[in-house]
Short mmCIF file of C-alpha atoms in Angstrom, two decimals:
data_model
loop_
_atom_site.label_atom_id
_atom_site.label_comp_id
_atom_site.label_asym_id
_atom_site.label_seq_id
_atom_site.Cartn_x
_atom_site.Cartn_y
_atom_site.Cartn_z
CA UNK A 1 0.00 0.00 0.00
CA UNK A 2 1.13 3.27 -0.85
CA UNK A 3 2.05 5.32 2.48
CA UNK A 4 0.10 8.23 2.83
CA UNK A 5 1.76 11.33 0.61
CA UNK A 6 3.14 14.38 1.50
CA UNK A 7 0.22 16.06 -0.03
CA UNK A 8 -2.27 14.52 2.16
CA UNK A 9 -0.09 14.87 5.20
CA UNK A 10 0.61 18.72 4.75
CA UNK A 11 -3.14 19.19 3.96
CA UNK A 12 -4.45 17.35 7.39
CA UNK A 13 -1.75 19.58 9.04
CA UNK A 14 -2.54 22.73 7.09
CA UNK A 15 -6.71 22.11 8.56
CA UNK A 16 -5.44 21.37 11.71
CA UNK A 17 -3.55 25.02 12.14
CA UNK A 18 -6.65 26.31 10.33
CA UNK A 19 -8.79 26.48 13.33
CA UNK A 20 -9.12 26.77 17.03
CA UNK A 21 -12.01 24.09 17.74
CA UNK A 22 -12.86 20.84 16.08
CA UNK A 23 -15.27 18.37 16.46
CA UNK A 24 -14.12 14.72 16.52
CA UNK A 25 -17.04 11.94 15.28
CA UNK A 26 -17.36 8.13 13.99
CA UNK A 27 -20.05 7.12 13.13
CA UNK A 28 -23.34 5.69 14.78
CA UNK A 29 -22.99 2.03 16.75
CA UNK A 30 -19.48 2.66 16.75
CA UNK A 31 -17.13 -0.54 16.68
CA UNK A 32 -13.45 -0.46 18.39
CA UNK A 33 -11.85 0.52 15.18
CA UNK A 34 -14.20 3.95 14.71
CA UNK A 35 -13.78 4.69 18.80
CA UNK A 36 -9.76 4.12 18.38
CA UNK A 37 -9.57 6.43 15.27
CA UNK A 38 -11.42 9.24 17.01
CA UNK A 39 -8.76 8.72 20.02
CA UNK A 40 -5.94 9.13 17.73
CA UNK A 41 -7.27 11.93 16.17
CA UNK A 42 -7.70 13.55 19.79
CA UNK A 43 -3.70 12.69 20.38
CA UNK A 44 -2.70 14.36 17.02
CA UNK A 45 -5.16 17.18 18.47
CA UNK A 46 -3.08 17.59 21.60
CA UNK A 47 0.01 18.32 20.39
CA UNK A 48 -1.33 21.05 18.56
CA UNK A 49 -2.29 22.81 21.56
CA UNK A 50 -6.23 22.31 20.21
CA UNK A 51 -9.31 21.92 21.80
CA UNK A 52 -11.54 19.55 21.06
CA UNK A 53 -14.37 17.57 21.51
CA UNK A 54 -15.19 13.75 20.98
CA UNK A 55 -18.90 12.69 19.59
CA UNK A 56 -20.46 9.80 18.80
CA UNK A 57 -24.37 9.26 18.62
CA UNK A 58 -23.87 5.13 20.54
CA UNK A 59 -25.06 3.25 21.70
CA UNK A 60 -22.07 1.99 22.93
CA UNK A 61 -23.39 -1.68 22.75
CA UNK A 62 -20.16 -3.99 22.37
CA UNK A 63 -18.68 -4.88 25.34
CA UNK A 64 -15.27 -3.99 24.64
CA UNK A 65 -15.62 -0.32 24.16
CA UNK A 66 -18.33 0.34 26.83
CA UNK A 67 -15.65 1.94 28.90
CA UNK A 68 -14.70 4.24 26.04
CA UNK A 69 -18.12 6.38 26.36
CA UNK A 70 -17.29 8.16 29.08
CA UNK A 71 -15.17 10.44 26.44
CA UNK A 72 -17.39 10.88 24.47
CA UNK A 73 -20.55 12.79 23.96
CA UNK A 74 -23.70 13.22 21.79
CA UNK A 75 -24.74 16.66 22.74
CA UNK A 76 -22.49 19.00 20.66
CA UNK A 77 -20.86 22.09 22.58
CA UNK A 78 -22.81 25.20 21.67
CA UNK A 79 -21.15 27.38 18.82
CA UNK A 80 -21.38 31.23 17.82
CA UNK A 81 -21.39 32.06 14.36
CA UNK A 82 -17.68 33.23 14.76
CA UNK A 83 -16.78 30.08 16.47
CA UNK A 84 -18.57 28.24 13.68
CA UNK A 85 -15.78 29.93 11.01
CA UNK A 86 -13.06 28.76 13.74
CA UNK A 87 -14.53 25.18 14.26
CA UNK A 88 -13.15 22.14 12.04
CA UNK A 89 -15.33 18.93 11.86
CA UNK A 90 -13.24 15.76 11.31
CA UNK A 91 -15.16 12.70 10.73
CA UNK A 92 -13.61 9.64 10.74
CA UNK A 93 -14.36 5.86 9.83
CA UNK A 94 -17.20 7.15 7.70
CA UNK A 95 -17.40 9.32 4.87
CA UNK A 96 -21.27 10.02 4.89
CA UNK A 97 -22.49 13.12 7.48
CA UNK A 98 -25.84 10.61 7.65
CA UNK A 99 -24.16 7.75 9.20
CA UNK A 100 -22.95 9.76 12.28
CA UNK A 101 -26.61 8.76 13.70
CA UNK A 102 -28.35 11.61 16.17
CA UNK A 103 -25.96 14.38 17.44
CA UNK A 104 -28.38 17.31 19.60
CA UNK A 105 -26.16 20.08 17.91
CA UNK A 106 -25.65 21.38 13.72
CA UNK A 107 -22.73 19.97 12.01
CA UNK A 108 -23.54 20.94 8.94
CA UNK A 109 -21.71 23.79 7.07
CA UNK A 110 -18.93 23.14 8.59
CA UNK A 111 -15.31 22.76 7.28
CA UNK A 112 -14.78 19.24 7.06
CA UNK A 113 -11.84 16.68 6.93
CA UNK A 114 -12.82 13.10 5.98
CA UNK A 115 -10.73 10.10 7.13
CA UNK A 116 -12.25 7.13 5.92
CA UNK A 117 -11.37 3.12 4.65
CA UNK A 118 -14.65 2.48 3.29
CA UNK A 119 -15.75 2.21 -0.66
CA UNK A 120 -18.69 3.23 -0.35
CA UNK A 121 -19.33 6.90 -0.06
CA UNK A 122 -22.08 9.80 -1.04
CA UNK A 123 -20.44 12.53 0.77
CA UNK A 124 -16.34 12.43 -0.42
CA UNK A 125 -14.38 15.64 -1.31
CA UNK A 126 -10.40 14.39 -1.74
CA UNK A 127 -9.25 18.29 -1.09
CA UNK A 128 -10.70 18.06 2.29
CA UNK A 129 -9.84 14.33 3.20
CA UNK A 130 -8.09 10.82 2.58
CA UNK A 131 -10.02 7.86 1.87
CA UNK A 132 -8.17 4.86 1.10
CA UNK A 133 -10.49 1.64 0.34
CA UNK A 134 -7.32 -0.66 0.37
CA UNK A 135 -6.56 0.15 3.91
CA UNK A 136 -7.76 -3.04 6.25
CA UNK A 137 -8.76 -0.39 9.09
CA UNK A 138 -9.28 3.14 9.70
CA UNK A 139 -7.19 3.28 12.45
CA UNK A 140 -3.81 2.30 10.65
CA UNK A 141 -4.49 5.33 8.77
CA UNK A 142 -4.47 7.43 11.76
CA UNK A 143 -1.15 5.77 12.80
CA UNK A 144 0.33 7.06 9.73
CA UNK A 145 -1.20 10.46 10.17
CA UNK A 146 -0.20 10.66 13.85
CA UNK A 147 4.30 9.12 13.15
CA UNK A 148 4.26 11.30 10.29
CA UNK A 149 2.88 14.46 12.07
CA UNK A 150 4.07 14.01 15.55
CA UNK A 151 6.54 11.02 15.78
CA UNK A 152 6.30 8.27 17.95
CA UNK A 153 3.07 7.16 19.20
CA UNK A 154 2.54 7.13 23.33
CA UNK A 155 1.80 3.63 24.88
CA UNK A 156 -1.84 4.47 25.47
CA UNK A 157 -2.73 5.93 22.22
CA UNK A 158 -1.06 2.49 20.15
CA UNK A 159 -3.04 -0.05 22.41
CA UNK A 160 -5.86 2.29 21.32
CA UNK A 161 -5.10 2.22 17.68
CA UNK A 162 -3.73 -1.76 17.84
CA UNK A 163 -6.82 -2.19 19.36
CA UNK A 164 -8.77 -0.44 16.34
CA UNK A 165 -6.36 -2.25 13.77
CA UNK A 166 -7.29 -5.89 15.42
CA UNK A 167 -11.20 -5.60 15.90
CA UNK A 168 -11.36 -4.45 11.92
CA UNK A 169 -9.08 -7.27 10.66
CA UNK A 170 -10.95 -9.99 12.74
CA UNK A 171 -7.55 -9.98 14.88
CA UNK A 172 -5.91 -10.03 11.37
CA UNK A 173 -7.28 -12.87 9.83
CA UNK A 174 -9.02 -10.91 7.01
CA UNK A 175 -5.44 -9.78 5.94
CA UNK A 176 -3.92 -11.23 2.33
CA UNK A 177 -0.72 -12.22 1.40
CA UNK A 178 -1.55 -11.79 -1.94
CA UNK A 179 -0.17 -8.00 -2.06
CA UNK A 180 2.58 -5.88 -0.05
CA UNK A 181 -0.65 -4.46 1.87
CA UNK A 182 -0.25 -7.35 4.48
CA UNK A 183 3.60 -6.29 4.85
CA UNK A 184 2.38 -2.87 5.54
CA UNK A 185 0.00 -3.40 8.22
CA UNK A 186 1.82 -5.90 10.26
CA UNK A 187 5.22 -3.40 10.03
CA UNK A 188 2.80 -1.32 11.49
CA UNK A 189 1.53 -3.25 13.73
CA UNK A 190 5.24 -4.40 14.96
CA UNK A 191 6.24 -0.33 15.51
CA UNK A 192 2.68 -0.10 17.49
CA UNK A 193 3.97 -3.16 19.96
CA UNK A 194 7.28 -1.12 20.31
CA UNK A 195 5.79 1.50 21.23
CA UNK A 196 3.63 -0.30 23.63
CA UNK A 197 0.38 -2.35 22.38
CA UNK A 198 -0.17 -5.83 23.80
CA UNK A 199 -1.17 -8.21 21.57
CA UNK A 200 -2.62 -10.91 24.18
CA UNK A 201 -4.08 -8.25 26.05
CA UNK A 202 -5.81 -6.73 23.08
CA UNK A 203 -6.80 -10.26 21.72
CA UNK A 204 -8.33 -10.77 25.62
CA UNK A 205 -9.96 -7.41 25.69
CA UNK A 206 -11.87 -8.23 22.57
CA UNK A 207 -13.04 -11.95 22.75
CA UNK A 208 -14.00 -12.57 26.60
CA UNK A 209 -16.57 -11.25 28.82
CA UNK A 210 -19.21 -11.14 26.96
CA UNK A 211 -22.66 -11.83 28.64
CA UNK A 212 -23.94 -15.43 28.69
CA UNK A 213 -27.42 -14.40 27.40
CA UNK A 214 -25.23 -14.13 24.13
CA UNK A 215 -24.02 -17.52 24.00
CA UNK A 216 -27.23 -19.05 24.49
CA UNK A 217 -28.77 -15.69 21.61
CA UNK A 218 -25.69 -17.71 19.59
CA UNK A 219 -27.90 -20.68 19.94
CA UNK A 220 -31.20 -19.39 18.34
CA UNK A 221 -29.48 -17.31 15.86
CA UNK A 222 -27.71 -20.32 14.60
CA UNK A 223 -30.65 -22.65 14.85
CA UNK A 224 -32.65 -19.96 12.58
CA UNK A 225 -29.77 -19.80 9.94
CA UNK A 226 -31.35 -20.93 6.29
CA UNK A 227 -29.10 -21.47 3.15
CA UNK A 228 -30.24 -20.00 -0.04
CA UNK A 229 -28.55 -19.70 -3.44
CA UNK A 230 -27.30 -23.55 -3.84
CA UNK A 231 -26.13 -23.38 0.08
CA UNK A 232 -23.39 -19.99 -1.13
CA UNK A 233 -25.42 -17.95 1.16
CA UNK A 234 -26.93 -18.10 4.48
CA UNK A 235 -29.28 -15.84 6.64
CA UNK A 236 -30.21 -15.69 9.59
CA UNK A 237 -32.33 -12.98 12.12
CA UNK A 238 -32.99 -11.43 15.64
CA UNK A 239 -36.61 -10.99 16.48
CA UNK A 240 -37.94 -8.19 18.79
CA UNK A 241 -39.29 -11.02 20.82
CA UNK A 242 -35.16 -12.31 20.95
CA UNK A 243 -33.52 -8.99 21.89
CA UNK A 244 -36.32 -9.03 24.67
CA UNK A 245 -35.62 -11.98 25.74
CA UNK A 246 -31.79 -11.70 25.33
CA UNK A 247 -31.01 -8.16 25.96
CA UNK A 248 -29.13 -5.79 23.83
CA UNK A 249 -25.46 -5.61 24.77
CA UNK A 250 -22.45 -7.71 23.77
CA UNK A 251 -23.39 -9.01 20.75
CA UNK A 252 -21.35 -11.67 19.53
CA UNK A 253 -21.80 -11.28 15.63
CA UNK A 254 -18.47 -11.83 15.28
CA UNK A 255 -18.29 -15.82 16.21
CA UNK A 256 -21.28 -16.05 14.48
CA UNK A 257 -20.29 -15.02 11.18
CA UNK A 258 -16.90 -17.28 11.62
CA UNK A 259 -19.12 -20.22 12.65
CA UNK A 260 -21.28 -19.94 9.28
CA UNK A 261 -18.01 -18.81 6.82
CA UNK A 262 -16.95 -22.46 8.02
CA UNK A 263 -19.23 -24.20 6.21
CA UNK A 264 -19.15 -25.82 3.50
CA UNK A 265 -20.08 -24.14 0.05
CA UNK A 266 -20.93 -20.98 2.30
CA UNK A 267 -19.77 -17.84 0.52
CA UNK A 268 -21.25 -14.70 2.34
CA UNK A 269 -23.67 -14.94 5.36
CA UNK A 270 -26.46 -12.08 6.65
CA UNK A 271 -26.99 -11.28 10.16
CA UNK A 272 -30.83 -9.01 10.01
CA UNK A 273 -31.78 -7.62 13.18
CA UNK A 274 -35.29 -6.35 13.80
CA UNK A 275 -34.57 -2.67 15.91
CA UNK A 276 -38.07 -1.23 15.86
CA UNK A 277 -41.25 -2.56 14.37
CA UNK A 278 -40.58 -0.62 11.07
CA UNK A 279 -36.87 -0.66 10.72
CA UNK A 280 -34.30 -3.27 10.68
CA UNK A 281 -30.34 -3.41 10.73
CA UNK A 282 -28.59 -5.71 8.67
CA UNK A 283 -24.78 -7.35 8.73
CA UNK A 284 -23.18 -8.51 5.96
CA UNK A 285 -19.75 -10.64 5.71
CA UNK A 286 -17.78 -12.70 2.87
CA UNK A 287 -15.35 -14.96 1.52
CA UNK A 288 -13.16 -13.46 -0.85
CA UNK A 289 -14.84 -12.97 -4.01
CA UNK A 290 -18.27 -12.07 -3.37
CA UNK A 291 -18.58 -8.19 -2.49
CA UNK A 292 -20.77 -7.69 0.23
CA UNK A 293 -20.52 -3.76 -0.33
CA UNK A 294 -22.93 -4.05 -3.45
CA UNK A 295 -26.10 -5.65 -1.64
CA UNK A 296 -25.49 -3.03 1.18
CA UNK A 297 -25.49 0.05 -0.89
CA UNK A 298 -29.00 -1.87 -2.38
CA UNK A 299 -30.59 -0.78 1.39
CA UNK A 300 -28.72 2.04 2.42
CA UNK A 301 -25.38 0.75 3.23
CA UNK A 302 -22.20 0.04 2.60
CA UNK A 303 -18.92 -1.04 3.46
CA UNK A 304 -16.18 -3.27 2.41
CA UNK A 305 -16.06 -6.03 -0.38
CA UNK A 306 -16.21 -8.33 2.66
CA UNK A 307 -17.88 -7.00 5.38
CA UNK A 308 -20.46 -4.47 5.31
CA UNK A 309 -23.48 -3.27 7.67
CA UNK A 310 -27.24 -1.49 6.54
CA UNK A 311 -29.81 0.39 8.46
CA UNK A 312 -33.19 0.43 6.81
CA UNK A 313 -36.92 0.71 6.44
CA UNK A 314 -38.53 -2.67 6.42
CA UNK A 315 -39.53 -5.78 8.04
CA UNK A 316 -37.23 -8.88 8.33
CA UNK A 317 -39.89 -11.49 6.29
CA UNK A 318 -40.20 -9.19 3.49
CA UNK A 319 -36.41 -8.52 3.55
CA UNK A 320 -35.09 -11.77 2.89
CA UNK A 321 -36.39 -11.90 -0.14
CA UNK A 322 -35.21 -8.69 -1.97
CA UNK A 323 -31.77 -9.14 -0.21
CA UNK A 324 -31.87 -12.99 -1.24
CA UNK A 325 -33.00 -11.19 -4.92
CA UNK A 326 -29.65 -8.79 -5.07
CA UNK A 327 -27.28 -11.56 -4.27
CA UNK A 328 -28.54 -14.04 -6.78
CA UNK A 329 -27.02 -11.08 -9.13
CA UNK A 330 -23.68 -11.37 -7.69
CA UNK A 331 -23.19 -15.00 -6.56
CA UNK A 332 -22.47 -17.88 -9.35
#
């Protein structure tokens, strides 16, 4: 992967000295990669003598970053017009103003920097931003912003951003060797242990203590799974009745989507969740060649070529079939 040029590095830089204030945001539901870019950002931030402040809309419902919230906020600090033309917005992990979910406060109009690893996009402007799609996670980006605008990374801030690098890469087993991309992120990786990232720890911090109403949720979701499309894909739902019954923290989505990659002839899986009566969220992860990203941009998503997420209008019965319907277009 190319490192990120001079040009891009003197224009993050360039916004930064532009202004006084910024606002800091992932987007909605964050994950641990979105919550460790928005803390890198923040170090970056600090050496610049700027002030800042860290949103995110939540809910905060994965069980390793429920102790991150308490930084952050979704009740934006009150602005003046004047402090408006002083303010910079940096959004990060997303590249669409829509996907930042609820924030009590107007972030609209204002000057904008985009740091993003995701394809999909409605909302991109390159002068005021970097999006690379080949990047595995967000926060390896941020690395490379932070060594090649500050130096060396404190121990805090790389467990935050290791942290980020691991939960996006499926503790790195969604990394190729096909391509010097791999090389680059684990070099990366190796200068983030130096400077003080735990790997075991990190590993630990994301795969135990999760509730056991989610093992036995693991159970039903499973046991609901139904193969379509010659047994390539396979979907499977949470009920309003099931999140009653189960509760809504510590989702293990994770497990399940390794549990039904594993199977045979199984070449992308859905994970539909039923949020409201009238809307539903949606999960989508692959094997190599099928691209996930295109059925989630179908329903208001969108993502990576192998794992992607939607938020949508709709009812999971009649959703099956129209998502079943757009992947019958891309699976042979």
């Amino acid at each position: 992967m190319q490192i990120i040029s001079d040009e891009y590095i003197n224009g993050f830089k360039s916004f930064i000295e532009k202004h006084d204030f910024f606002l800091v945001i992932g987007h909605k539901e964050p994950d641990g990669d979105c919550i460790a870019s928005c803390l890198g950002i923040a170090g970056i931030l600090k050496n610049y003598n700027k002030n800042y402040q860290l949103l995110n809309a939540g809910p905060f419902k994965r069980v390793e970053i429920a102790h991150y919230q308490e930084f952050f906020t979704d009740t934006m600090t009150f602005l003046d017009e004047n402090e408006r033309k002083s303010t910079g917005l940096i959004i990060t992990d997303c590249s669409e103003l829509h996907r930042v979910g609820e924030i009590d406060g107007d972030l609209k109009n204002l000057d904008t920097y985009i740091i993003d690893h995701h394809l999909t996009s409605d909302n991109l402007d390159f002068n005021h931003g970097y999006v690379n799609p080949n990047a595995p996670a967000c926060s390896y980006l941020i690395q490379l912003f932070y060594e090649k605008l500050v130096g060396p990374i404190p121990a805090e801030i790389a467990k935050d951003l290791f942290f980020g690098i691991s939960t996006d890469t499926g503790f790195f087993r969604f990394i190729s060797n096909k391509c010097d991309e791999s090389v680059d992120i684990m070099n990366a990786c190796a200068r983030l242990i130096s400077y003080g990232a735990d790997p075991r720890a990190t590993y630990n911090n994301i795969n135990n203590g999760k509730p056991y109403s989610t093992r036995k949720l693991l159970g039903v979701l499973l046991n609901k799974a139904e193969r379509y499309l010659n047994n390539k894909l396979v979907i499977t739902y949470e009920t309003l009745d099931d999140t009653k019954k189960y509760g809504q923290d510590g989702r293990d989505s994770d497990a399940l989507y390794q549990l039904l990659l594993s199977s045979k002839d199984v070449e992308a899986v859905v994970f539909l969740r039923q949020d409201t009566p009238s809307t539903c969220t949606g999960g989508f992860r692959s094997l190599d060649k099928v691209d996930v990203s295109v059925v989630a941009s179908k329903f208001g998503g969108g993502g990576h070529k192998n794992a992607s997420g939607m938020s949508t209008e709709g009812q999971i019965e009649t959703l099956i079939p129209s998502i079943v319907k757009e992947f019958a277009r891309i699976i042979k």
